[in-house]
Amino acid sequence: MTGHVRRIVIAPDEFGGTLSAAIAARAIASGWHRARPDDVLTLLPQSDGGPGFVDVLSAAMGERGRREQVSVPGPLGTATTAEVLVVDGTAYLETAQACGLHLVRADGRQADTDTARRASTAGVGSLLRVAAESGVSRIVVGLGGSATTDGGRGAVEAIGGLARAKTLLRGIELIAATDVTNPLLGDAGAAAVFGPQKGADAATIVELEARLAAWADELEADGPSVRELPGAGAAGGLGALLFALGGRREAGADVVGNATDRARRIAAADLVITGEGRFDQQTAFGKVVASVTSDAHSADVPVVVIAGQVSPGTHVAGVRAAYSMSDAAGSVQRSMDEPEKVLTELATQVAKLEGQMRE
């Protein structure tokens, strides 16, 4: 006996590189069905612009979308395959596919001071050129998960210079889809905040900061000031380049939410389950979980979070409960080693608990 049938929307982000949003959604659905097989589940994987951005959008668009594979230089120059998704006059591309931190590891390298200095956005320039030449009127660039701190200089050089890049993108609406609002420079800037994640030590951060400041001078020489704009520091300063080329920022989670018709689907649900790698104080600042919860809160639909880890005291308005995979697994290591299995098992437990609460 499972009680009355409930309509559940499952809308997670990717889990910190261990599970894609799509796999996470399927794992939650599988576990939920073990406890409540009659519930109606809608799987709605999400993204904030980082890894998985194109995959999530492509799945949502279905046959409306056309994916074009492009061979581009990765962050250290090794060729990799990235994609341009074209849907109804809009091209979507993903920074992480072209210059993601995971590609440094794929090259057999550990992120260190050398890779932090060398990593280039050249591959993003190749994607921008393909997108612009496809005849679209709008390009949306998902920013996040990059190995780079070059401010987009590599992208410009791959296109053939700043003047050529401006000509290429003239008349095209350009959107930087990102979950961060950091400026380009300073204590909250690209080098200081994100450099350590990419292998930079204190001395390298100083070097990268100086390089970005000089690049900002070039970008602003015959254009508007971009260095202080929210999101200019996204993807190692690639946001600043997109703004210099006439772009504007939109929250990546909202871009995907609109494309997946998320608000309408959530409004028709009895419960929303969302999740991410770490549910903490940063969640409220543009992350998928906060964006999903905002839609649910507006529709008066309760939200449950399942995350890899849950930091004590984390509060996001509208979240009724948050469950930790590492706690359920007994250790962070097991939750990382067997993420799909642990997530499925935890979803079963959550379904049982939720069922007891409601019936």
Tab-separated table of C-alpha atoms in Angstrom:
chain	number	residue	atom	x	y	z
A	1	MET	CA	0.000	0.000	0.000
A	2	THR	CA	1.688	3.233	-1.159
A	3	GLY	CA	-1.070	5.749	-0.403
A	4	HIS	CA	-2.510	8.262	-2.815
A	5	VAL	CA	-0.677	8.994	-6.051
A	6	ARG	CA	1.484	12.091	-6.015
A	7	ARG	CA	2.999	14.101	-8.859
A	8	ILE	CA	6.729	14.595	-8.357
A	9	VAL	CA	9.067	16.821	-10.384
A	10	ILE	CA	12.698	15.713	-10.161
A	11	ALA	CA	14.927	18.642	-11.175
A	12	PRO	CA	18.553	18.256	-10.006
A	13	ASP	CA	21.755	19.910	-11.128
A	14	GLU	CA	24.871	17.829	-11.790
A	15	PHE	CA	26.582	16.500	-8.674
A	16	GLY	CA	30.044	18.042	-8.613
A	17	GLY	CA	31.428	16.030	-11.512
A	18	THR	CA	30.375	12.640	-10.083
A	19	LEU	CA	26.891	12.490	-11.637
A	20	SER	CA	25.433	14.368	-14.572
A	21	ALA	CA	22.069	16.013	-13.992
A	22	ALA	CA	20.375	13.427	-16.215
A	23	ILE	CA	21.923	10.447	-14.389
A	24	ALA	CA	21.114	12.031	-11.022
A	25	ALA	CA	17.482	12.512	-12.051
A	26	ARG	CA	17.221	8.882	-13.180
A	27	ALA	CA	18.827	7.614	-9.969
A	28	ILE	CA	16.398	9.603	-7.828
A	29	ALA	CA	13.461	8.365	-9.906
A	30	SER	CA	14.627	4.749	-9.636
A	31	GLY	CA	14.980	4.954	-5.883
A	32	TRP	CA	11.682	6.767	-5.456
A	33	HIS	CA	9.797	4.154	-7.467
A	34	ARG	CA	11.086	1.385	-5.200
A	35	ALA	CA	9.140	2.910	-2.318
A	36	ARG	CA	6.279	4.574	-4.182
A	37	PRO	CA	5.768	2.875	-7.555
A	38	ASP	CA	2.440	4.573	-8.283
A	39	ASP	CA	3.672	8.155	-8.062
A	40	VAL	CA	3.905	10.070	-11.354
A	41	LEU	CA	7.453	11.296	-11.860
A	42	THR	CA	8.578	14.065	-14.226
A	43	LEU	CA	12.336	14.094	-14.803
A	44	LEU	CA	13.601	17.616	-15.494
A	45	PRO	CA	17.435	17.762	-15.271
A	46	GLN	CA	18.802	21.287	-14.848
A	47	SER	CA	22.029	23.265	-15.256
A	48	ASP	CA	23.382	26.667	-14.218
A	49	GLY	CA	25.555	27.076	-17.330
A	50	GLY	CA	28.389	24.808	-16.243
A	51	PRO	CA	29.107	21.185	-17.209
A	52	GLY	CA	26.061	19.524	-18.740
A	53	PHE	CA	24.506	22.766	-20.013
A	54	VAL	CA	24.210	21.616	-23.640
A	55	ASP	CA	23.149	18.066	-22.756
A	56	VAL	CA	20.330	19.300	-20.510
A	57	LEU	CA	19.070	21.754	-23.105
A	58	SER	CA	19.323	19.226	-25.918
A	59	ALA	CA	17.270	16.697	-23.970
A	60	ALA	CA	14.632	19.334	-23.248
A	61	MET	CA	14.451	20.550	-26.862
A	62	GLY	CA	14.180	17.070	-28.358
A	63	GLU	CA	13.851	16.978	-32.135
A	64	ARG	CA	13.639	20.775	-32.312
A	65	GLY	CA	17.374	20.990	-31.668
A	66	ARG	CA	20.298	20.245	-33.973
A	67	ARG	CA	23.672	19.385	-32.421
A	68	GLU	CA	26.834	20.036	-34.417
A	69	GLN	CA	30.053	18.472	-33.194
A	70	VAL	CA	33.142	20.641	-33.555
A	71	SER	CA	36.783	19.704	-33.043
A	72	VAL	CA	38.350	22.480	-30.959
A	73	PRO	CA	41.591	22.985	-29.031
A	74	GLY	CA	41.183	22.094	-25.370
A	75	PRO	CA	42.576	24.238	-22.553
A	76	LEU	CA	46.131	22.937	-23.059
A	77	GLY	CA	45.878	22.679	-26.839
A	78	THR	CA	44.943	19.014	-27.207
A	79	ALA	CA	42.053	18.619	-29.625
A	80	THR	CA	38.686	17.809	-28.060
A	81	THR	CA	35.104	17.594	-29.283
A	82	ALA	CA	32.559	20.216	-28.288
A	83	GLU	CA	29.090	20.956	-29.583
A	84	VAL	CA	26.911	23.775	-30.783
A	85	LEU	CA	23.207	23.217	-30.193
A	86	VAL	CA	20.969	25.198	-32.554
A	87	VAL	CA	17.289	25.612	-31.731
A	88	ASP	CA	14.892	28.056	-33.404
A	89	GLY	CA	17.526	30.633	-34.303
A	90	THR	CA	19.473	30.339	-31.036
A	91	ALA	CA	22.842	28.633	-30.651
A	92	TYR	CA	23.837	27.248	-27.250
A	93	LEU	CA	27.414	26.383	-26.402
A	94	GLU	CA	29.190	25.281	-23.246
A	95	THR	CA	32.502	26.617	-22.002
A	96	ALA	CA	33.250	23.440	-20.047
A	97	GLN	CA	33.183	21.341	-23.224
A	98	ALA	CA	35.945	23.453	-24.766
A	99	CYS	CA	38.131	24.482	-21.837
A	100	GLY	CA	36.824	22.606	-18.806
A	101	LEU	CA	38.986	21.702	-15.845
A	102	HIS	CA	38.184	18.027	-16.444
A	103	LEU	CA	40.030	18.289	-19.784
A	104	VAL	CA	43.269	19.079	-17.955
A	105	ARG	CA	42.917	15.775	-16.133
A	106	ALA	CA	42.041	14.068	-19.422
A	107	ASP	CA	45.431	15.240	-20.690
A	108	GLY	CA	47.013	13.312	-17.842
A	109	ARG	CA	47.813	16.476	-15.912
A	110	GLN	CA	47.012	17.698	-12.447
A	111	ALA	CA	45.878	21.296	-12.186
A	112	ASP	CA	48.986	23.214	-11.091
A	113	THR	CA	50.643	26.579	-11.530
A	114	ASP	CA	51.723	25.694	-15.066
A	115	THR	CA	48.258	24.681	-16.257
A	116	ALA	CA	46.729	27.683	-14.472
A	117	ARG	CA	48.951	29.988	-16.536
A	118	ARG	CA	48.662	28.114	-19.835
A	119	ALA	CA	44.979	27.154	-19.982
A	120	SER	CA	43.322	28.916	-22.893
A	121	THR	CA	39.785	29.675	-24.059
A	122	ALA	CA	40.787	29.178	-27.714
A	123	GLY	CA	38.232	26.384	-28.082
A	124	VAL	CA	35.438	28.733	-27.063
A	125	GLY	CA	36.494	31.075	-29.857
A	126	SER	CA	36.150	28.201	-32.319
A	127	LEU	CA	32.650	27.469	-31.026
A	128	LEU	CA	31.649	31.139	-31.236
A	129	ARG	CA	32.787	31.276	-34.848
A	130	VAL	CA	30.832	28.151	-35.806
A	131	ALA	CA	27.741	29.438	-34.000
A	132	ALA	CA	27.895	32.881	-35.589
A	133	GLU	CA	28.444	31.466	-39.074
A	134	SER	CA	25.411	29.165	-38.693
A	135	GLY	CA	23.109	32.142	-39.262
A	136	VAL	CA	21.558	32.338	-35.785
A	137	SER	CA	20.306	35.599	-34.300
A	138	ARG	CA	21.178	34.694	-30.695
A	139	ILE	CA	24.085	32.910	-29.008
A	140	VAL	CA	23.923	31.716	-25.399
A	141	VAL	CA	27.242	30.752	-23.809
A	142	GLY	CA	27.107	28.581	-20.693
A	143	LEU	CA	29.927	29.635	-18.375
A	144	GLY	CA	31.320	27.426	-15.634
A	145	GLY	CA	33.757	24.629	-14.882
A	146	SER	CA	36.624	26.169	-16.840
A	147	ALA	CA	40.347	25.578	-16.335
A	148	THR	CA	41.150	29.054	-17.639
A	149	THR	CA	42.013	32.511	-16.328
A	150	ASP	CA	42.846	34.240	-19.608
A	151	GLY	CA	39.893	36.643	-19.696
A	152	GLY	CA	38.842	35.246	-23.059
A	153	ARG	CA	42.049	36.322	-24.807
A	154	GLY	CA	42.493	32.832	-26.249
A	155	ALA	CA	38.983	32.956	-27.712
A	156	VAL	CA	39.684	36.305	-29.364
A	157	GLU	CA	42.958	35.080	-30.824
A	158	ALA	CA	41.252	31.962	-32.220
A	159	ILE	CA	38.739	34.185	-34.020
A	160	GLY	CA	41.443	36.478	-35.400
A	161	GLY	CA	41.522	39.454	-33.061
A	162	LEU	CA	39.161	41.691	-31.134
A	163	ALA	CA	38.040	43.740	-34.142
A	164	ARG	CA	37.260	40.593	-36.117
A	165	ALA	CA	35.356	39.102	-33.188
A	166	LYS	CA	33.182	42.211	-32.944
A	167	THR	CA	32.475	42.057	-36.657
A	168	LEU	CA	31.662	38.351	-36.485
A	169	LEU	CA	29.114	38.862	-33.706
A	170	ARG	CA	27.614	42.131	-34.923
A	171	GLY	CA	23.835	41.940	-34.975
A	172	ILE	CA	23.750	38.754	-32.873
A	173	GLU	CA	22.278	38.842	-29.364
A	174	LEU	CA	24.936	37.452	-27.044
A	175	ILE	CA	24.093	36.006	-23.623
A	176	ALA	CA	26.538	34.956	-20.901
A	177	ALA	CA	24.694	32.291	-18.887
A	178	THR	CA	26.398	31.928	-15.515
A	179	ASP	CA	25.694	31.287	-11.848
A	180	VAL	CA	28.377	33.686	-10.565
A	181	THR	CA	28.341	37.465	-10.319
A	182	ASN	CA	32.033	38.032	-9.596
A	183	PRO	CA	33.753	41.007	-11.252
A	184	LEU	CA	36.893	40.500	-13.310
A	185	LEU	CA	39.460	41.856	-10.839
A	186	GLY	CA	40.134	42.275	-7.140
A	187	ASP	CA	39.514	40.149	-4.081
A	188	ALA	CA	36.224	38.866	-5.538
A	189	GLY	CA	37.624	38.531	-9.055
A	190	ALA	CA	38.432	35.653	-11.370
A	191	ALA	CA	42.034	35.055	-10.284
A	192	ALA	CA	41.602	35.510	-6.528
A	193	VAL	CA	38.416	33.468	-6.125
A	194	PHE	CA	38.666	30.788	-8.776
A	195	GLY	CA	42.413	30.604	-9.429
A	196	PRO	CA	43.140	28.220	-6.524
A	197	GLN	CA	40.595	25.726	-7.894
A	198	LYS	CA	42.567	25.749	-11.151
A	199	GLY	CA	46.000	25.140	-9.628
A	200	ALA	CA	47.180	28.698	-8.972
A	201	ASP	CA	49.237	29.433	-5.871
A	202	ALA	CA	49.534	32.890	-4.285
A	203	ALA	CA	52.304	34.074	-6.609
A	204	THR	CA	50.480	32.785	-9.689
A	205	ILE	CA	47.289	34.569	-8.631
A	206	VAL	CA	49.201	37.860	-8.551
A	207	GLU	CA	50.530	37.130	-12.045
A	208	LEU	CA	47.094	36.192	-13.395
A	209	GLU	CA	45.543	39.295	-11.828
A	210	ALA	CA	48.077	41.545	-13.541
A	211	ARG	CA	47.485	39.791	-16.844
A	212	LEU	CA	43.723	40.216	-16.539
A	213	ALA	CA	44.100	43.906	-15.644
A	214	ALA	CA	46.196	44.514	-18.767
A	215	TRP	CA	43.660	42.600	-20.858
A	216	ALA	CA	40.827	44.665	-19.392
A	217	ASP	CA	42.631	47.804	-20.555
A	218	GLU	CA	42.681	46.387	-24.096
A	219	LEU	CA	39.030	45.364	-24.004
A	220	GLU	CA	37.980	48.803	-22.791
A	221	ALA	CA	40.267	50.839	-25.077
A	222	ASP	CA	37.483	51.543	-27.572
A	223	GLY	CA	34.472	50.248	-25.706
A	224	PRO	CA	32.572	50.402	-22.423
A	225	SER	CA	34.020	49.494	-19.047
A	226	VAL	CA	33.382	45.806	-18.363
A	227	ARG	CA	35.724	44.857	-15.518
A	228	GLU	CA	33.265	45.664	-12.720
A	229	LEU	CA	30.166	44.153	-14.311
A	230	PRO	CA	28.578	41.237	-12.402
A	231	GLY	CA	29.700	38.029	-14.069
A	232	ALA	CA	32.767	39.538	-15.736
A	233	GLY	CA	34.910	37.125	-13.737
A	234	ALA	CA	32.959	34.040	-14.803
A	235	ALA	CA	34.934	31.252	-16.517
A	236	GLY	CA	38.255	32.897	-15.733
A	237	GLY	CA	37.179	36.280	-17.065
A	238	LEU	CA	35.513	35.027	-20.237
A	239	GLY	CA	32.442	36.925	-19.051
A	240	ALA	CA	34.331	40.191	-19.481
A	241	LEU	CA	35.093	39.371	-23.104
A	242	LEU	CA	31.465	38.540	-23.859
A	243	PHE	CA	30.396	41.856	-22.333
A	244	ALA	CA	33.024	43.698	-24.395
A	245	LEU	CA	31.542	42.028	-27.481
A	246	GLY	CA	28.117	43.431	-26.619
A	247	GLY	CA	26.810	40.577	-24.507
A	248	ARG	CA	24.802	40.660	-21.313
A	249	ARG	CA	24.478	38.315	-18.353
A	250	GLU	CA	21.555	36.070	-17.510
A	251	ALA	CA	21.459	33.577	-14.653
A	252	GLY	CA	22.259	30.216	-16.218
A	253	ALA	CA	19.721	28.407	-14.042
A	254	ASP	CA	17.003	30.746	-15.297
A	255	VAL	CA	18.018	30.246	-18.936
A	256	VAL	CA	17.616	26.489	-18.527
A	257	GLY	CA	14.475	26.907	-16.437
A	258	ASN	CA	12.805	28.879	-19.203
A	259	ALA	CA	13.947	26.457	-21.892
A	260	THR	CA	12.599	23.448	-19.971
A	261	ASP	CA	9.264	25.097	-19.063
A	262	ARG	CA	10.191	24.464	-15.461
A	263	ALA	CA	7.853	26.871	-13.681
A	264	ARG	CA	4.726	25.501	-15.369
A	265	ARG	CA	5.687	21.897	-14.694
A	266	ILE	CA	6.487	22.600	-11.067
A	267	ALA	CA	3.197	24.415	-10.565
A	268	ALA	CA	1.365	21.213	-11.531
A	269	ALA	CA	3.307	19.075	-9.019
A	270	ASP	CA	2.718	18.018	-5.419
A	271	LEU	CA	6.421	17.910	-4.563
A	272	VAL	CA	9.721	18.956	-6.105
A	273	ILE	CA	12.997	17.120	-5.561
A	274	THR	CA	16.157	18.957	-6.519
A	275	GLY	CA	19.808	18.426	-5.709
A	276	GLU	CA	23.467	19.278	-6.217
A	277	GLY	CA	26.905	18.230	-5.082
A	278	ARG	CA	26.969	20.461	-2.017
A	279	PHE	CA	24.047	22.225	-0.381
A	280	ASP	CA	25.632	25.153	1.456
A	281	GLN	CA	25.547	28.917	1.882
A	282	GLN	CA	26.525	29.427	-1.780
A	283	THR	CA	23.387	27.622	-2.958
A	284	ALA	CA	21.253	30.733	-2.613
A	285	PHE	CA	23.445	32.711	-5.017
A	286	GLY	CA	22.293	31.734	-8.501
A	287	LYS	CA	22.575	27.972	-8.105
A	288	VAL	CA	20.104	25.544	-9.660
A	289	VAL	CA	18.629	24.499	-6.315
A	290	ALA	CA	17.776	28.103	-5.431
A	291	SER	CA	16.270	28.773	-8.851
A	292	VAL	CA	14.157	25.611	-8.759
A	293	THR	CA	13.061	26.388	-5.208
A	294	SER	CA	12.038	29.918	-6.225
A	295	ASP	CA	9.690	28.508	-8.874
A	296	ALA	CA	8.264	26.034	-6.378
A	297	HIS	CA	7.874	28.639	-3.644
A	298	SER	CA	5.918	30.881	-6.036
A	299	ALA	CA	3.550	27.978	-6.750
A	300	ASP	CA	3.338	26.933	-3.079
A	301	VAL	CA	4.861	23.518	-3.860
A	302	PRO	CA	7.177	22.008	-1.200
A	303	VAL	CA	10.799	21.228	-2.044
A	304	VAL	CA	13.126	18.486	-0.854
A	305	VAL	CA	16.862	18.660	-1.535
A	306	ILE	CA	19.116	15.629	-1.930
A	307	ALA	CA	22.774	16.631	-2.075
A	308	GLY	CA	26.187	15.027	-1.959
A	309	GLN	CA	26.870	16.943	1.246
A	310	VAL	CA	24.717	19.261	3.341
A	311	SER	CA	26.415	21.997	5.350
A	312	PRO	CA	24.880	22.538	8.799
A	313	GLY	CA	22.737	25.652	9.062
A	314	THR	CA	22.145	26.020	5.325
A	315	HIS	CA	18.800	27.672	4.677
A	316	VAL	CA	17.049	28.378	1.392
A	317	ALA	CA	13.491	29.700	1.642
A	318	GLY	CA	11.047	27.055	0.472
A	319	VAL	CA	13.232	24.006	1.136
A	320	ARG	CA	11.377	21.726	3.563
A	321	ALA	CA	14.169	19.211	4.115
A	322	ALA	CA	17.682	18.448	2.902
A	323	TYR	CA	19.237	14.975	2.841
A	324	SER	CA	22.943	14.198	2.584
A	325	MET	CA	24.380	11.368	0.480
A	326	SER	CA	27.601	11.302	2.496
A	327	ASP	CA	25.640	10.934	5.737
A	328	ALA	CA	23.496	8.179	4.246
A	329	ALA	CA	26.563	6.382	2.858
A	330	GLY	CA	28.481	6.643	6.110
A	331	SER	CA	31.346	8.556	4.504
A	332	VAL	CA	32.119	11.146	1.846
A	333	GLN	CA	34.408	8.610	0.163
A	334	ARG	CA	31.694	6.007	-0.408
A	335	SER	CA	29.286	8.634	-1.712
A	336	MET	CA	31.981	9.656	-4.210
A	337	ASP	CA	32.950	6.084	-5.127
A	338	GLU	CA	29.378	4.855	-5.660
A	339	PRO	CA	27.367	8.017	-6.251
A	340	GLU	CA	24.583	6.538	-8.372
A	341	LYS	CA	24.004	3.617	-6.009
A	342	VAL	CA	24.061	5.833	-2.921
A	343	LEU	CA	21.719	8.389	-4.500
A	344	THR	CA	19.257	5.669	-5.512
A	345	GLU	CA	19.274	4.185	-2.010
A	346	LEU	CA	18.816	7.582	-0.383
A	347	ALA	CA	15.941	8.473	-2.717
A	348	THR	CA	14.148	5.316	-1.567
A	349	GLN	CA	14.567	6.353	2.063
A	350	VAL	CA	13.361	9.882	1.302
A	351	ALA	CA	10.301	8.552	-0.518
A	352	LYS	CA	9.370	6.469	2.507
A	353	LEU	CA	9.814	9.395	4.869
A	354	GLU	CA	7.867	11.766	2.647
A	355	GLY	CA	5.103	9.219	2.327
A	356	GLN	CA	4.839	8.906	6.107
A	357	MET	CA	4.713	12.674	6.486
A	358	ARG	CA	1.878	13.144	3.998
A	359	GLU	CA	-0.370	10.164	4.730
